[in-house]
C-alpha positions as YAML, in Angstrom:
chain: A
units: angstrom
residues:
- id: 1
  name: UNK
  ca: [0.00, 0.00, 0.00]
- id: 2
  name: UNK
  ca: [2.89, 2.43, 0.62]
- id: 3
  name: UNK
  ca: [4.55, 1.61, -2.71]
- id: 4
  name: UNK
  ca: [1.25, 2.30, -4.36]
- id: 5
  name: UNK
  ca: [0.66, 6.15, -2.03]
- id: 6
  name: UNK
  ca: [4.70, 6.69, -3.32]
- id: 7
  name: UNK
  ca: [4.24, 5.69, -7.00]
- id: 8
  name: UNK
  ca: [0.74, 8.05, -6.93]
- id: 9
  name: UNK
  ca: [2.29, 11.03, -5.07]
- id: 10
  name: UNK
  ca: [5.75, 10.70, -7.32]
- id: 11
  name: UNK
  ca: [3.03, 11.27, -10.27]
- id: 12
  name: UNK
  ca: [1.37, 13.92, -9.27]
- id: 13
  name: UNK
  ca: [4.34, 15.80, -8.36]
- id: 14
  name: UNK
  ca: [5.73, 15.24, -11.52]
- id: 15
  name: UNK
  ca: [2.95, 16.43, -13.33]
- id: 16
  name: UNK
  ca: [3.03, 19.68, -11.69]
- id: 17
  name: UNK
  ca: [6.17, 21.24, -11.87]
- id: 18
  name: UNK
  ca: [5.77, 25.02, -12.19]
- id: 19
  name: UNK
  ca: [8.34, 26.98, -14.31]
- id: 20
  name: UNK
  ca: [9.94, 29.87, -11.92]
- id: 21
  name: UNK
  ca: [12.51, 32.62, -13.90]
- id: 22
  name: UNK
  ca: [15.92, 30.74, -13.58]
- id: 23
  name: UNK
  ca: [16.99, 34.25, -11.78]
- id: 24
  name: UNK
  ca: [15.59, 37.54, -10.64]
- id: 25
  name: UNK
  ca: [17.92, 38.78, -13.91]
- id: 26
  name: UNK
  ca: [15.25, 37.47, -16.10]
- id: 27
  name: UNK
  ca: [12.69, 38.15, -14.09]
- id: 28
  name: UNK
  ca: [13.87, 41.88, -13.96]
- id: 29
  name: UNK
  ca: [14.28, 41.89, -17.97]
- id: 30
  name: UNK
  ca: [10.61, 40.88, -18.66]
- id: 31
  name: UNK
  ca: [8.73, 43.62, -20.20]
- id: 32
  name: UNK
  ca: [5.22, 44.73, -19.71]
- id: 33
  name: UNK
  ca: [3.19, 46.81, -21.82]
- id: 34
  name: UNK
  ca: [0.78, 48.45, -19.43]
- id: 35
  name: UNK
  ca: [-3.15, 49.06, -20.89]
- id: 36
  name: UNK
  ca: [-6.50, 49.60, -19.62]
- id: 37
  name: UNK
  ca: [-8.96, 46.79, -20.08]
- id: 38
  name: UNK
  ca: [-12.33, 47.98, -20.32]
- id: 39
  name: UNK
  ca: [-15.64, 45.91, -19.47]
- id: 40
  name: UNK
  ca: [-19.14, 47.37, -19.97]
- id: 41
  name: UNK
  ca: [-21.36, 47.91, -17.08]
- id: 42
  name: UNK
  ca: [-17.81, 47.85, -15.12]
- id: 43
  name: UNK
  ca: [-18.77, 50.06, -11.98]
- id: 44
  name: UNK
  ca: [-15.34, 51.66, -10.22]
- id: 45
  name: UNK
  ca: [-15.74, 53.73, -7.14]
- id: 46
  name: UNK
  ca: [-13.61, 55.35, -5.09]
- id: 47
  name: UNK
  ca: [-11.99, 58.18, -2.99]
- id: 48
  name: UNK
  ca: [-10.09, 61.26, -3.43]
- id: 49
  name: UNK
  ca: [-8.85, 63.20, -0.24]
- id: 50
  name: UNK
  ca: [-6.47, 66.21, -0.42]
- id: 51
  name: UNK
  ca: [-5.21, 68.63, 1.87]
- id: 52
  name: UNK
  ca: [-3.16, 72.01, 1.02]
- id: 53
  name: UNK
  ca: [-1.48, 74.43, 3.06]
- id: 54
  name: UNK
  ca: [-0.45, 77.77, 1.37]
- id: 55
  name: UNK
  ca: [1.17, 79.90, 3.23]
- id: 56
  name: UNK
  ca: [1.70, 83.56, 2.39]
- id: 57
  name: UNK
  ca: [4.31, 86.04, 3.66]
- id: 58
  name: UNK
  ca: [4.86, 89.29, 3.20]
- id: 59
  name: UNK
  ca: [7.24, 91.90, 4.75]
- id: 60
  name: UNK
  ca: [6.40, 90.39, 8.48]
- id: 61
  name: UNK
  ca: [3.28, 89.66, 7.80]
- id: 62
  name: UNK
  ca: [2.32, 85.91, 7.55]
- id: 63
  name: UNK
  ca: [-0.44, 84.02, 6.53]
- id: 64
  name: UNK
  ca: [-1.78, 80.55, 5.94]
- id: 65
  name: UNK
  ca: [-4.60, 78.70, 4.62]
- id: 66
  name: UNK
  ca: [-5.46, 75.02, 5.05]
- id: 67
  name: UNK
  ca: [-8.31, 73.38, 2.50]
- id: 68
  name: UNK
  ca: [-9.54, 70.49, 2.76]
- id: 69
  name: UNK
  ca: [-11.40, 67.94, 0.76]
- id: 70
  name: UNK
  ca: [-12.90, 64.56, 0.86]
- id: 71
  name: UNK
  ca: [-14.48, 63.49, -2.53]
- id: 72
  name: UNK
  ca: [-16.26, 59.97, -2.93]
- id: 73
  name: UNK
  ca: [-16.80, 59.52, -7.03]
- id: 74
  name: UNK
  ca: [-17.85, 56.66, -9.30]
- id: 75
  name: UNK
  ca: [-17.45, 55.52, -12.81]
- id: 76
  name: UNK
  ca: [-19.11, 53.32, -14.94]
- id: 77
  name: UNK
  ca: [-18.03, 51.27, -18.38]
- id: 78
  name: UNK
  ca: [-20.58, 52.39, -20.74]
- id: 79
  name: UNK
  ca: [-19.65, 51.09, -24.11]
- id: 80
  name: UNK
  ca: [-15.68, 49.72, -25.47]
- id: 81
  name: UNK
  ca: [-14.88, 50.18, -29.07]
- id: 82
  name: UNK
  ca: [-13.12, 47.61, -31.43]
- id: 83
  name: UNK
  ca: [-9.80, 49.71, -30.15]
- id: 84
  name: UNK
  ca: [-10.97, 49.04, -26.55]
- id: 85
  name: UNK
  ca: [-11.63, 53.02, -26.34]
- id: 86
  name: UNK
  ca: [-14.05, 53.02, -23.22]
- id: 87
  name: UNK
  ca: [-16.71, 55.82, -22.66]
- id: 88
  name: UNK
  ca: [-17.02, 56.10, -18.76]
- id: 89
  name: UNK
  ca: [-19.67, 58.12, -17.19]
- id: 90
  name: UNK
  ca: [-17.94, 59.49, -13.95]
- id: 91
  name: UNK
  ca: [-20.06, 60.99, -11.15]
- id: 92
  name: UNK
  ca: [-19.37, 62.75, -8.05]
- id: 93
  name: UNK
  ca: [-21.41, 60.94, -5.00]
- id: 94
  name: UNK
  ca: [-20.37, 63.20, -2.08]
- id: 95
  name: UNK
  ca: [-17.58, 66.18, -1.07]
- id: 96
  name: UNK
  ca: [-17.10, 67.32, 1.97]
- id: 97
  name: UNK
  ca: [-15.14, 70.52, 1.79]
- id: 98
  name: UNK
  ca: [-13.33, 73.20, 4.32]
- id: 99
  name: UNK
  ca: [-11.02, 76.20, 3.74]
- id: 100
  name: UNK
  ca: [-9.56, 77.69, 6.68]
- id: 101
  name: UNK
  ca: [-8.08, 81.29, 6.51]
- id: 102
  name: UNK
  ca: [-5.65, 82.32, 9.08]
- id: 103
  name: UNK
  ca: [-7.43, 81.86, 12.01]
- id: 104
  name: UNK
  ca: [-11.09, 82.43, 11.33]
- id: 105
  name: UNK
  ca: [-13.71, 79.79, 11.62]
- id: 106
  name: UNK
  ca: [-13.20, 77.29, 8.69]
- id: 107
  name: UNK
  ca: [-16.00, 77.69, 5.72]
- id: 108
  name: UNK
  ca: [-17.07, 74.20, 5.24]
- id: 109
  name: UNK
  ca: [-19.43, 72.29, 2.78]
- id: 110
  name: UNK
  ca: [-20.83, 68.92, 3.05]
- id: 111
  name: UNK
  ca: [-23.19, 68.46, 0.43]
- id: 112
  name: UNK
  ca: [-25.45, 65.92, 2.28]
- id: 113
  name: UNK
  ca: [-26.39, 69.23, 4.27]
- id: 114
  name: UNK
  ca: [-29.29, 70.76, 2.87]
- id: 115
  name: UNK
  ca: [-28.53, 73.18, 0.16]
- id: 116
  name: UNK
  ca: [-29.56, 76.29, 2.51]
- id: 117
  name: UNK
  ca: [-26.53, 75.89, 4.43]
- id: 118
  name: UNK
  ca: [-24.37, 76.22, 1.44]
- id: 119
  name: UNK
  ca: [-22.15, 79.46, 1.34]
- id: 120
  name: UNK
  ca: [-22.22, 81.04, -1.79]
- id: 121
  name: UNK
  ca: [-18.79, 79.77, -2.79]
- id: 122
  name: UNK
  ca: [-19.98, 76.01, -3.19]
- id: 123
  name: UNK
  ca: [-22.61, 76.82, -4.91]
- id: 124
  name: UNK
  ca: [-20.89, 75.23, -7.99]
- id: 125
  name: UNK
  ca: [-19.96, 72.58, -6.82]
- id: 126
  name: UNK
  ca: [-23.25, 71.43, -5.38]
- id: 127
  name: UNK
  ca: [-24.38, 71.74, -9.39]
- id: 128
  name: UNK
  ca: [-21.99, 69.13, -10.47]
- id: 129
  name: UNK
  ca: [-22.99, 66.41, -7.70]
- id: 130
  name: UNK
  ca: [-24.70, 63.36, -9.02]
- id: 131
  name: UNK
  ca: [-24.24, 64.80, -12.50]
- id: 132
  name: UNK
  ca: [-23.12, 62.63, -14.79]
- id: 133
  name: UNK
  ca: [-20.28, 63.44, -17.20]
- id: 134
  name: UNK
  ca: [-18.51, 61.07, -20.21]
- id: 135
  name: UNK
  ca: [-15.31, 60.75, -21.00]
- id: 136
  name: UNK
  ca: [-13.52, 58.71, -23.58]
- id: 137
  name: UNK
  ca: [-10.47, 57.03, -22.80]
- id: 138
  name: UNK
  ca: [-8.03, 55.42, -24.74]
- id: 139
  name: UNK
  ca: [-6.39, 51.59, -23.31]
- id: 140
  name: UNK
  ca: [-3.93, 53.83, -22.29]
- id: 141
  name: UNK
  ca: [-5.54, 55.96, -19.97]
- id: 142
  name: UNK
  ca: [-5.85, 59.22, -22.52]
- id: 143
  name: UNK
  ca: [-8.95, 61.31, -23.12]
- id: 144
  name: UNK
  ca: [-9.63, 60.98, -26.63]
- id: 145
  name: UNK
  ca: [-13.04, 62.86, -26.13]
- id: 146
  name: UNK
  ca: [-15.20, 64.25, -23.36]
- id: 147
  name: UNK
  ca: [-18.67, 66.11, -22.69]
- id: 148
  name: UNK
  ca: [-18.91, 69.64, -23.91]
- id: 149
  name: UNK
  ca: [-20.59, 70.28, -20.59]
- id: 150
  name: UNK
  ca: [-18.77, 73.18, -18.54]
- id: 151
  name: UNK
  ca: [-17.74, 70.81, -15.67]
- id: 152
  name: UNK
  ca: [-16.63, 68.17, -17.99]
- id: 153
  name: UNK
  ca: [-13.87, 70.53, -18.78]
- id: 154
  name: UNK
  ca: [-11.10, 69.32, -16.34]
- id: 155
  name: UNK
  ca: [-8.68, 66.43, -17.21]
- id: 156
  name: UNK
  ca: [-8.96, 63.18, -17.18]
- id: 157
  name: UNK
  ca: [-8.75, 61.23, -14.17]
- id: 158
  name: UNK
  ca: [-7.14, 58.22, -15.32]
- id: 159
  name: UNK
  ca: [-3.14, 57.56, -14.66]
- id: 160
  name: UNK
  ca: [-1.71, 57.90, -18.33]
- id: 161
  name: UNK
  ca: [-0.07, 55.01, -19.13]
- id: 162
  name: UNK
  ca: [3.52, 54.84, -21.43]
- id: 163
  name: UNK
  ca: [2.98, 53.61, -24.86]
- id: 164
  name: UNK
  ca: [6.00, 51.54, -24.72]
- id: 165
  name: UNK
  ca: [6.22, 48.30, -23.00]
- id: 166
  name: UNK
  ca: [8.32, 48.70, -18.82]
- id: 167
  name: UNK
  ca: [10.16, 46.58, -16.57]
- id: 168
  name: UNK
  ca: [9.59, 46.32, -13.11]
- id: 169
  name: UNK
  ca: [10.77, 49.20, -11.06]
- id: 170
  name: UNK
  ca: [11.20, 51.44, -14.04]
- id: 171
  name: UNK
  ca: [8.88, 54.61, -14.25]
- id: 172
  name: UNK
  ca: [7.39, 56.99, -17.23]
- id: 173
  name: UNK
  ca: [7.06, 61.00, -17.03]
- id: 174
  name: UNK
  ca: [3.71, 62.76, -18.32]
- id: 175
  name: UNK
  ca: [3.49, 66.36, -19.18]
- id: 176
  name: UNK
  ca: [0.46, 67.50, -18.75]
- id: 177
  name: UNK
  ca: [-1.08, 71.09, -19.85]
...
């Protein structure tokens, strides 16, 4: 019975041998060629927070002002081309803003507050919330056309991705307007 259990595992682990790069050398010299892969009806959500300080000085005089903001967004795969161009319709779910000037009260925003509560200043940006906007991008990562809409008129949000193939650990510049 043992000679059969040996003979049956001696298969089996012959039959599965996996291939592993001779050296990290190779490994290192593979290249990639990085593209997006879209899939209609592909929902994406996520979260964008930023913080900036600016500080302003003149002669003594010193200032500085903190904002704040905590955006939760979507997209969604609504049609891919025979070049794999997708058309995503991205949509902001929620912000919750604040700007603090020296060291007044901060003006915030938080647009699950009702809208009287808004300050004048995010009036704007309660108009774009839960509007939809579409943007195509190209597999790798480039607007190739958006909306005509006025808030449809910032850059993409995709990472722009090289158009030739990279190794691991190397990295790509993008200039951007």
């Amino acid at each position: 019975m043992r000679l059969f259990a040996f003979c049956v595992l001696s298969f089996v682990l012959s039959l599965s041998t996996v291939s592993l790069p001779a050296t990290f050398a190779e490994e290192n010299a593979t290249e990639y060629a990085l593209r997006y892969k879209f899939t209609p009806n592909e929902f994406v959500h996520y979260n964008v927070d930023s913080q900036n300080t600016i500080v302003v000085e003149l002669n003594q005089a010193k200032e500085t002002t903190v904002n704040t903001a905590n955006t939760l967004k979507h997209y969604r795969v609504i049609w891919v081309d025979e070049q794999g161009n997708g058309t995503l319709e991205t949509m902001i779910d929620h912000v919750k803003m604040s700007a603090k000037f020296a060291n007044q009260v901060p003006a915030t925003f938080d647009s699950k507050d009702p809208k009287q509560k808004d300050l004048k200043q995010y009036e704007k940006i309660r108009a774009t919330i839960g509007k939809p906007t579409r943007i195509v991008y190209s597999p790798l990562g480039k607007v190739v056309s958006k909306d005509e809409k006025p808030e449809a008129q910032n850059q993409g949000f995709l990472i722009p991705l090289p158009e030739n193939k990279v190794k691991i650990g190397e990295s790509w510049k993008e200039e951007y307007d």
